[in-house]
Coordinates of C-alpha atoms and ligand atoms in Angstrom, one line a residue:
M37 CA 40.9 95.3 76.2
P38 CA 39.2 98.6 75.2
G39 CA 37.0 100.0 78.0
A40 CA 38.4 97.7 80.6
M41 CA 39.3 99.3 83.9
S42 CA 42.9 99.1 85.2
T43 CA 43.1 97.9 88.8
D44 CA 43.6 101.3 90.3
Q45 CA 40.3 102.4 88.7
M46 CA 38.3 99.5 90.1
P47 CA 35.4 100.5 92.2
P48 CA 35.8 99.7 95.9
A49 CA 34.3 96.4 97.1
P50 CA 30.6 96.9 97.4
F51 CA 29.2 97.4 100.9
R52 CA 27.1 94.6 102.4
I53 CA 24.4 97.2 102.8
G54 CA 25.0 100.1 100.4
L55 CA 23.5 103.6 100.9
A56 CA 21.3 103.6 97.8
R57 CA 19.4 101.0 95.8
Y58 CA 16.7 101.8 93.4
D59 CA 13.4 100.0 93.0
A60 CA 13.1 99.5 89.2
G61 CA 12.7 96.5 86.9
A62 CA 10.7 95.1 84.1
E63 CA 8.3 98.0 83.8
E64 CA 11.0 100.6 83.5
V65 CA 12.9 98.3 81.0
S66 CA 9.8 98.0 78.9
A67 CA 9.0 101.7 78.9
I68 CA 12.6 102.6 77.8
R69 CA 12.5 99.9 75.1
Q70 CA 9.3 101.4 73.7
V71 CA 10.9 104.8 73.6
I72 CA 13.9 103.4 71.7
E73 CA 11.6 101.6 69.3
S74 CA 9.5 104.7 68.8
G75 CA 12.3 106.6 67.0
V76 CA 12.0 109.7 69.2
L77 CA 14.6 110.0 71.9
T78 CA 14.3 113.7 72.8
N79 CA 11.6 116.4 72.4
G80 CA 8.9 113.8 72.2
P81 CA 5.6 113.0 74.0
R82 CA 7.1 111.2 77.1
T83 CA 8.5 114.3 78.6
P84 CA 5.2 116.2 78.8
E85 CA 3.5 113.0 80.0
F86 CA 6.0 112.7 82.8
E87 CA 5.6 116.4 83.6
Q88 CA 1.9 116.2 83.8
A89 CA 1.9 113.2 86.0
F90 CA 4.5 114.8 88.3
A91 CA 2.6 118.1 88.5
R92 CA -0.6 116.2 89.3
R93 CA 1.0 114.2 92.1
H94 CA 2.5 117.3 93.6
E95 CA -0.6 119.5 93.2
A96 CA 1.4 122.0 91.0
K97 CA 0.1 123.8 88.0
H98 CA 3.3 123.1 86.0
A99 CA 6.2 120.7 86.1
V100 CA 9.2 121.3 83.8
A101 CA 11.6 118.3 83.4
V102 CA 15.3 119.0 83.0
A103 CA 18.6 117.1 82.8
N104 CA 19.3 117.1 86.5
G105 CA 18.5 118.7 89.8
T106 CA 21.4 121.1 89.9
I107 CA 20.3 122.6 86.5
A108 CA 16.8 122.8 87.9
L109 CA 18.1 125.1 90.7
T110 CA 20.1 127.2 88.2
G111 CA 17.0 127.5 86.0
I112 CA 14.8 128.7 88.8
Y113 CA 17.3 131.4 89.8
M114 CA 17.7 132.5 86.1
A115 CA 13.9 132.5 85.5
H116 CA 13.6 134.7 88.5
G117 CA 16.1 137.1 87.0
I118 CA 18.6 136.5 89.8
G119 CA 22.2 137.3 88.7
D120 CA 25.3 139.4 89.2
G121 CA 25.8 140.6 92.8
D122 CA 22.5 139.3 94.0
E123 CA 22.3 137.4 97.3
V124 CA 20.5 134.2 97.8
I125 CA 20.0 132.8 101.3
V126 CA 20.6 129.0 101.5
P127 CA 21.3 126.6 104.3
S128 CA 24.8 125.2 104.6
L129 CA 23.5 121.8 105.7
T130 CA 22.7 120.6 102.2
F131 CA 24.2 119.1 99.1
V132 CA 26.7 121.6 97.8
S133 CA 24.7 122.3 94.6
T134 CA 22.0 124.3 96.4
A135 CA 24.8 126.9 96.7
T136 CA 27.0 126.3 93.6
S137 CA 23.9 126.8 91.4
V138 CA 23.7 130.3 93.0
V139 CA 27.3 131.0 91.9
H140 CA 26.6 129.6 88.4
V141 CA 24.2 132.6 87.8
G142 CA 26.7 135.1 89.2
A143 CA 25.0 135.6 92.5
V144 CA 26.3 135.0 96.1
P145 CA 25.1 132.3 98.4
V146 CA 24.5 133.6 101.9
F147 CA 24.6 130.7 104.3
A148 CA 22.0 130.5 107.1
D149 CA 21.8 128.2 110.1
V150 CA 19.3 125.5 110.6
D151 CA 17.0 124.4 113.4
E152 CA 18.5 121.5 115.4
R153 CA 15.4 119.3 115.4
S154 CA 14.2 119.4 111.7
F155 CA 17.7 120.2 110.2
T156 CA 15.9 122.8 108.0
L157 CA 16.4 126.6 107.8
D158 CA 16.1 128.5 111.1
V159 CA 13.7 131.3 110.3
A160 CA 15.2 133.7 112.8
D161 CA 18.6 133.2 111.4
V162 CA 17.3 133.8 107.8
R163 CA 15.8 137.1 109.0
R164 CA 19.2 138.2 110.4
R165 CA 20.8 137.5 107.0
L166 CA 18.4 139.5 104.9
T167 CA 20.0 142.6 103.2
R168 CA 19.0 145.0 100.5
R169 CA 20.7 142.6 98.0
T170 CA 18.7 139.5 99.0
R171 CA 16.8 138.2 96.0
A172 CA 15.6 134.8 97.2
I173 CA 15.3 132.4 100.1
V174 CA 15.9 128.7 99.4
V175 CA 14.6 126.2 101.9
V176 CA 16.0 122.7 101.7
H177 CA 13.7 119.9 102.8
Y178 CA 16.4 118.0 104.6
G179 CA 16.2 114.2 104.2
G180 CA 12.9 114.9 102.5
Q181 CA 11.1 116.5 105.5
A182 CA 9.7 119.9 104.7
G183 CA 11.1 123.0 106.1
N184 CA 9.0 125.6 107.9
L185 CA 7.2 126.7 104.8
S186 CA 4.6 129.0 106.3
E187 CA 7.0 131.1 108.4
L188 CA 9.5 131.2 105.6
Q189 CA 6.8 132.3 103.2
E190 CA 5.8 135.1 105.6
L191 CA 9.3 136.3 105.9
A192 CA 9.8 136.1 102.1
N193 CA 6.7 138.2 101.6
E194 CA 7.9 140.8 104.1
A195 CA 11.2 141.0 102.2
H196 CA 9.5 141.0 98.8
V197 CA 11.6 138.0 97.6
P198 CA 10.6 134.6 96.3
L199 CA 10.7 131.5 98.5
I200 CA 12.2 128.6 96.6
E201 CA 12.0 124.9 97.6
D202 CA 15.0 122.6 97.2
A203 CA 12.8 119.5 97.4
A204 CA 15.5 117.4 95.7
Q205 CA 15.0 114.8 98.4
A206 CA 11.3 115.3 99.1
H207 CA 9.2 113.6 96.4
G208 CA 5.7 113.1 97.8
A209 CA 6.5 114.8 101.1
T210 CA 3.7 116.9 102.6
Y211 CA 3.5 120.1 104.7
R212 CA 0.2 120.7 106.4
G213 CA -1.3 117.9 104.4
R214 CA -0.3 119.2 100.9
P215 CA 2.6 118.0 98.8
V216 CA 5.7 120.2 98.8
G217 CA 7.2 121.7 95.6
A218 CA 4.6 124.3 94.7
Q219 CA 3.9 125.8 98.2
S220 CA 6.3 128.6 97.2
S221 CA 7.4 130.4 94.1
A222 CA 9.0 127.3 92.7
G223 CA 10.4 124.0 93.8
M224 CA 12.7 121.4 92.3
F225 CA 13.3 117.7 92.6
S226 CA 16.2 115.4 91.6
F227 CA 16.1 111.9 90.2
T228 CA 19.7 110.9 90.8
P229 CA 19.9 107.3 92.1
T230 CA 20.3 108.2 95.8
K231 CA 16.8 109.7 95.9
N232 CA 13.5 107.9 96.6
I233 CA 12.8 107.6 92.8
T234 CA 15.3 107.8 90.0
T235 CA 15.7 108.3 86.3
G236 CA 19.5 107.8 86.4
E237 CA 19.9 111.6 86.3
G238 CA 17.1 114.1 86.0
G239 CA 15.3 116.9 87.6
V240 CA 12.0 118.7 87.6
V241 CA 10.8 122.2 88.5
T242 CA 7.3 122.6 90.0
T243 CA 5.5 125.9 90.1
N244 CA 2.1 127.5 89.9
D245 CA 3.5 130.5 88.1
T246 CA 2.8 130.1 84.4
A247 CA 5.2 132.8 83.2
L248 CA 8.0 131.3 85.3
A249 CA 7.3 127.8 83.8
D250 CA 7.3 129.4 80.2
R251 CA 10.7 131.0 80.9
L252 CA 12.1 127.7 82.2
R253 CA 10.9 125.9 79.0
L254 CA 12.7 128.5 76.9
L255 CA 15.9 128.3 79.0
R256 CA 15.8 124.5 78.6
N257 CA 15.6 124.5 74.9
H258 CA 17.9 127.2 73.5
G259 CA 15.5 130.0 74.0
Q260 CA 13.7 128.8 71.0
T261 CA 10.2 130.3 70.4
A262 CA 9.9 128.9 66.9
P263 CA 12.2 126.7 64.9
Y264 CA 15.6 128.4 64.8
Q265 CA 14.1 131.5 66.4
H266 CA 16.2 132.2 69.5
S267 CA 14.4 134.9 71.5
M268 CA 16.4 134.6 74.6
L269 CA 19.7 133.1 75.7
G270 CA 19.0 129.5 76.4
F271 CA 20.7 126.1 77.0
N272 CA 20.2 122.5 76.3
W273 CA 18.8 121.3 79.6
R274 CA 16.4 118.7 78.1
M275 CA 15.6 115.4 79.8
T276 CA 15.7 112.5 77.3
E277 CA 12.6 110.6 76.4
M278 CA 14.1 107.4 78.0
Q279 CA 14.5 109.2 81.3
A280 CA 11.0 110.7 81.1
A281 CA 9.5 107.3 80.4
M282 CA 11.4 105.8 83.3
G283 CA 10.2 108.7 85.5
T284 CA 6.6 108.0 84.8
V285 CA 6.9 104.4 85.9
Q286 CA 9.0 105.4 88.9
L287 CA 6.4 108.0 89.9
S288 CA 3.7 105.2 89.9
R289 CA 5.9 103.4 92.5
L290 CA 6.4 106.4 94.7
D291 CA 3.6 105.8 97.2
A292 CA 4.5 102.2 97.7
I293 CA 8.1 103.2 98.2
L294 CA 7.1 105.9 100.8
D295 CA 4.8 103.4 102.6
R296 CA 7.7 100.9 103.0
K297 CA 10.1 103.6 104.1
R298 CA 7.7 105.0 106.7
A299 CA 7.0 101.5 108.0
N300 CA 10.8 100.9 108.1
A301 CA 11.4 104.2 109.9
S302 CA 8.8 103.4 112.5
W303 CA 10.4 99.9 113.0
M304 CA 13.9 101.4 113.2
S305 CA 12.9 104.1 115.7
N306 CA 11.2 101.5 117.9
R307 CA 14.2 99.3 117.7
L308 CA 16.7 102.1 118.5
H309 CA 14.6 103.8 121.2
G310 CA 16.5 104.5 124.4
L311 CA 20.0 103.9 122.9
P312 CA 22.2 106.2 125.1
G313 CA 23.6 109.3 123.4
V314 CA 21.5 108.8 120.3
T315 CA 18.8 111.1 119.0
L316 CA 16.4 109.6 116.6
P317 CA 14.8 111.5 113.6
E318 CA 12.0 113.7 114.6
V319 CA 8.9 114.4 112.5
M320 CA 7.5 117.8 113.0
P321 CA 3.7 117.8 113.8
D322 CA 2.7 119.6 110.6
R323 CA 4.7 117.5 108.2
D324 CA 5.3 114.0 107.1
H325 CA 8.7 112.4 106.4
P326 CA 9.5 110.6 103.2
Y327 CA 12.8 109.3 104.8
M328 CA 15.0 109.8 101.8
L329 CA 17.5 109.9 104.7
Y330 CA 17.2 108.4 108.1
T331 CA 19.5 110.6 110.1
I332 CA 20.4 110.2 113.8
L333 CA 22.6 112.2 116.1
V334 CA 25.4 110.4 117.9
E335 CA 26.5 112.6 120.8
H336 CA 30.1 112.0 121.6
S337 CA 31.6 109.4 119.3
R338 CA 30.0 109.8 115.8
D339 CA 33.3 109.2 113.9
Y340 CA 34.0 106.1 115.9
V341 CA 30.5 104.7 115.4
M342 CA 30.5 105.6 111.7
E343 CA 33.9 103.8 111.3
C344 CA 32.5 100.7 113.1
L345 CA 29.5 100.6 110.7
I346 CA 31.6 101.0 107.6
K347 CA 33.9 98.1 108.9
A348 CA 30.7 96.0 109.3
G349 CA 29.9 96.7 105.6
I350 CA 27.2 99.3 106.3
E351 CA 27.6 102.4 104.1
A352 CA 26.8 105.1 106.8
R353 CA 27.6 108.7 106.0
L354 CA 27.7 112.3 107.1
Y355 CA 24.9 113.9 105.0
F356 CA 26.2 116.6 104.4
P357 CA 29.5 118.1 105.3
P358 CA 28.6 121.8 105.7
A359 CA 28.8 123.7 102.4
H360 CA 30.2 126.9 104.0
K361 CA 33.3 125.0 105.1
Q362 CA 34.0 123.8 101.5
P363 CA 37.2 125.2 99.9
I364 CA 35.2 126.9 97.1
F365 CA 33.4 129.0 99.7
A366 CA 36.4 129.8 101.9
R367 CA 36.1 133.5 101.1
Q368 CA 32.7 133.9 102.8
Q369 CA 33.3 131.6 105.7
K370 CA 31.1 132.5 108.6
T371 CA 30.3 130.5 111.7
L372 CA 27.0 128.7 111.8
P373 CA 26.9 127.2 115.3
V374 CA 24.0 124.7 114.9
T375 CA 25.2 123.5 111.5
E376 CA 28.7 123.0 112.8
R377 CA 27.5 121.2 115.9
L378 CA 25.2 118.9 113.9
A379 CA 28.0 118.1 111.5
K380 CA 29.9 116.6 114.4
S381 CA 27.1 114.3 115.4
M382 CA 24.9 113.6 112.4
L383 CA 25.0 110.1 110.9
S384 CA 22.8 108.9 108.1
L385 CA 22.1 105.2 107.9
P386 CA 21.5 103.3 104.7
F387 CA 17.8 103.6 104.3
H388 CA 16.8 102.8 100.7
S389 CA 13.4 101.2 100.0
M390 CA 14.7 97.7 99.2
L391 CA 16.1 97.0 102.7
T392 CA 14.8 93.8 104.2
R393 CA 13.8 93.5 107.8
A394 CA 16.9 91.3 108.3
E395 CA 19.1 94.1 106.9
L396 CA 17.5 96.7 109.1
E397 CA 18.0 94.4 112.1
Y398 CA 21.7 94.0 111.1
I399 CA 22.1 97.8 110.9
A400 CA 20.4 98.3 114.3
H401 CA 22.5 95.5 115.9
E402 CA 25.8 96.9 114.6
L403 CA 24.9 100.4 115.6
E404 CA 24.0 99.2 119.1
R405 CA 27.3 97.3 119.4
A406 CA 29.3 100.4 118.2
I407 CA 27.5 102.7 120.7
R408 CA 28.2 100.2 123.5
R409 CA 31.9 100.0 122.6
S410 CA 32.4 103.7 121.9
P411 CA 35.2 105.3 123.9
A412 CA 33.0 108.3 125.2
Ligands
PLP53 C1 20.5 115.6 95.1 C2 20.4 117.0 95.5 C3 20.6 118.1 94.7 C4 21.1 118.0 93.3 O1 20.5 117.2 92.4 P1 21.2 116.5 91.2 O2 20.1 115.9 90.4 O3 22.2 115.5 91.7 O4 21.9 117.6 90.4 C5 20.4 119.4 95.1 N1 20.0 119.6 96.4 C6 19.8 118.6 97.3 C7 19.4 118.9 98.7 C8 20.1 117.3 96.9 O5 20.0 116.3 97.8

């Protein structure tokens, strides 16, 4: 049968509680159907509609929608003129594409350590890694919670380099009461299905810098300034109209999703409070947490506990194995004590917005059982 999977390609049995599940339904289907019936699948009106809604929600002057979050990062570096031999400071505790996108433009990622409470860039360590070649600092809003934007911006100003936000996980998150994404030179968000809102694949850049937004639009569409007039080297990084239409509906769900997740986080943290050897997620006083991830620290027996949860059908994970330890970055291996310590104890529980109270209770119960039985 054409297209059928052979048994060795079959996906693994689904988890009883999987890591990600999106909140989408009839409205998204209807929006996508309208696009298909409109006859315009790309370069149409839905993309600017989505961009304007996204920019408004994140208090940014501009939003530029692209095919995925990784390309959004590459585009930000290129639009800043970062390239061959330049250095870009990034955390290692992130999804690998924060760093691979630096390599894609010919620059070198310089890994910095993180703060052990917020899991975001340690400002003092970033300062130590600045050199004459440093061309940008990229803060990752880990799990959606913002990094220390004000101190990092101060440091970036001192070093005369842009601060860039990898807000891939941080839709709707705030820092000092204002949305992240444009509290820097530029920020980016991802819409892959593990994030709080999704378009299947997709990304967006937010910025208050009009010239930067213009360069990104050119990069996205073959550097075309007029039909078949290619004024700069560009790419095809466009988001489709189907994705943009879905994105606009998803964005309208964002606040309800965040409300549910914050309520679930507060329930979970009450439920797990006092569990020996477990550190619960901490929300910094000047930020709020959108809980794309609910990440705990398990002191002695993380691997055992993670294994128990997986056996119980709960898709718990280490988010993320440090990037600087990946084979592709073997050449620049440095030690990052906090990141490496965290990588031994971090555990992210399934925490998508569709979890029921009974499922949360099941996760808490199995976690408690695993901790009680753990060898250490
Ligand atoms: C998801 C993610 C990305 C990449 O986004 P894609 O849309 O999957 O390319 C980059 N950085 C971080 C921190 C992410 O979580």
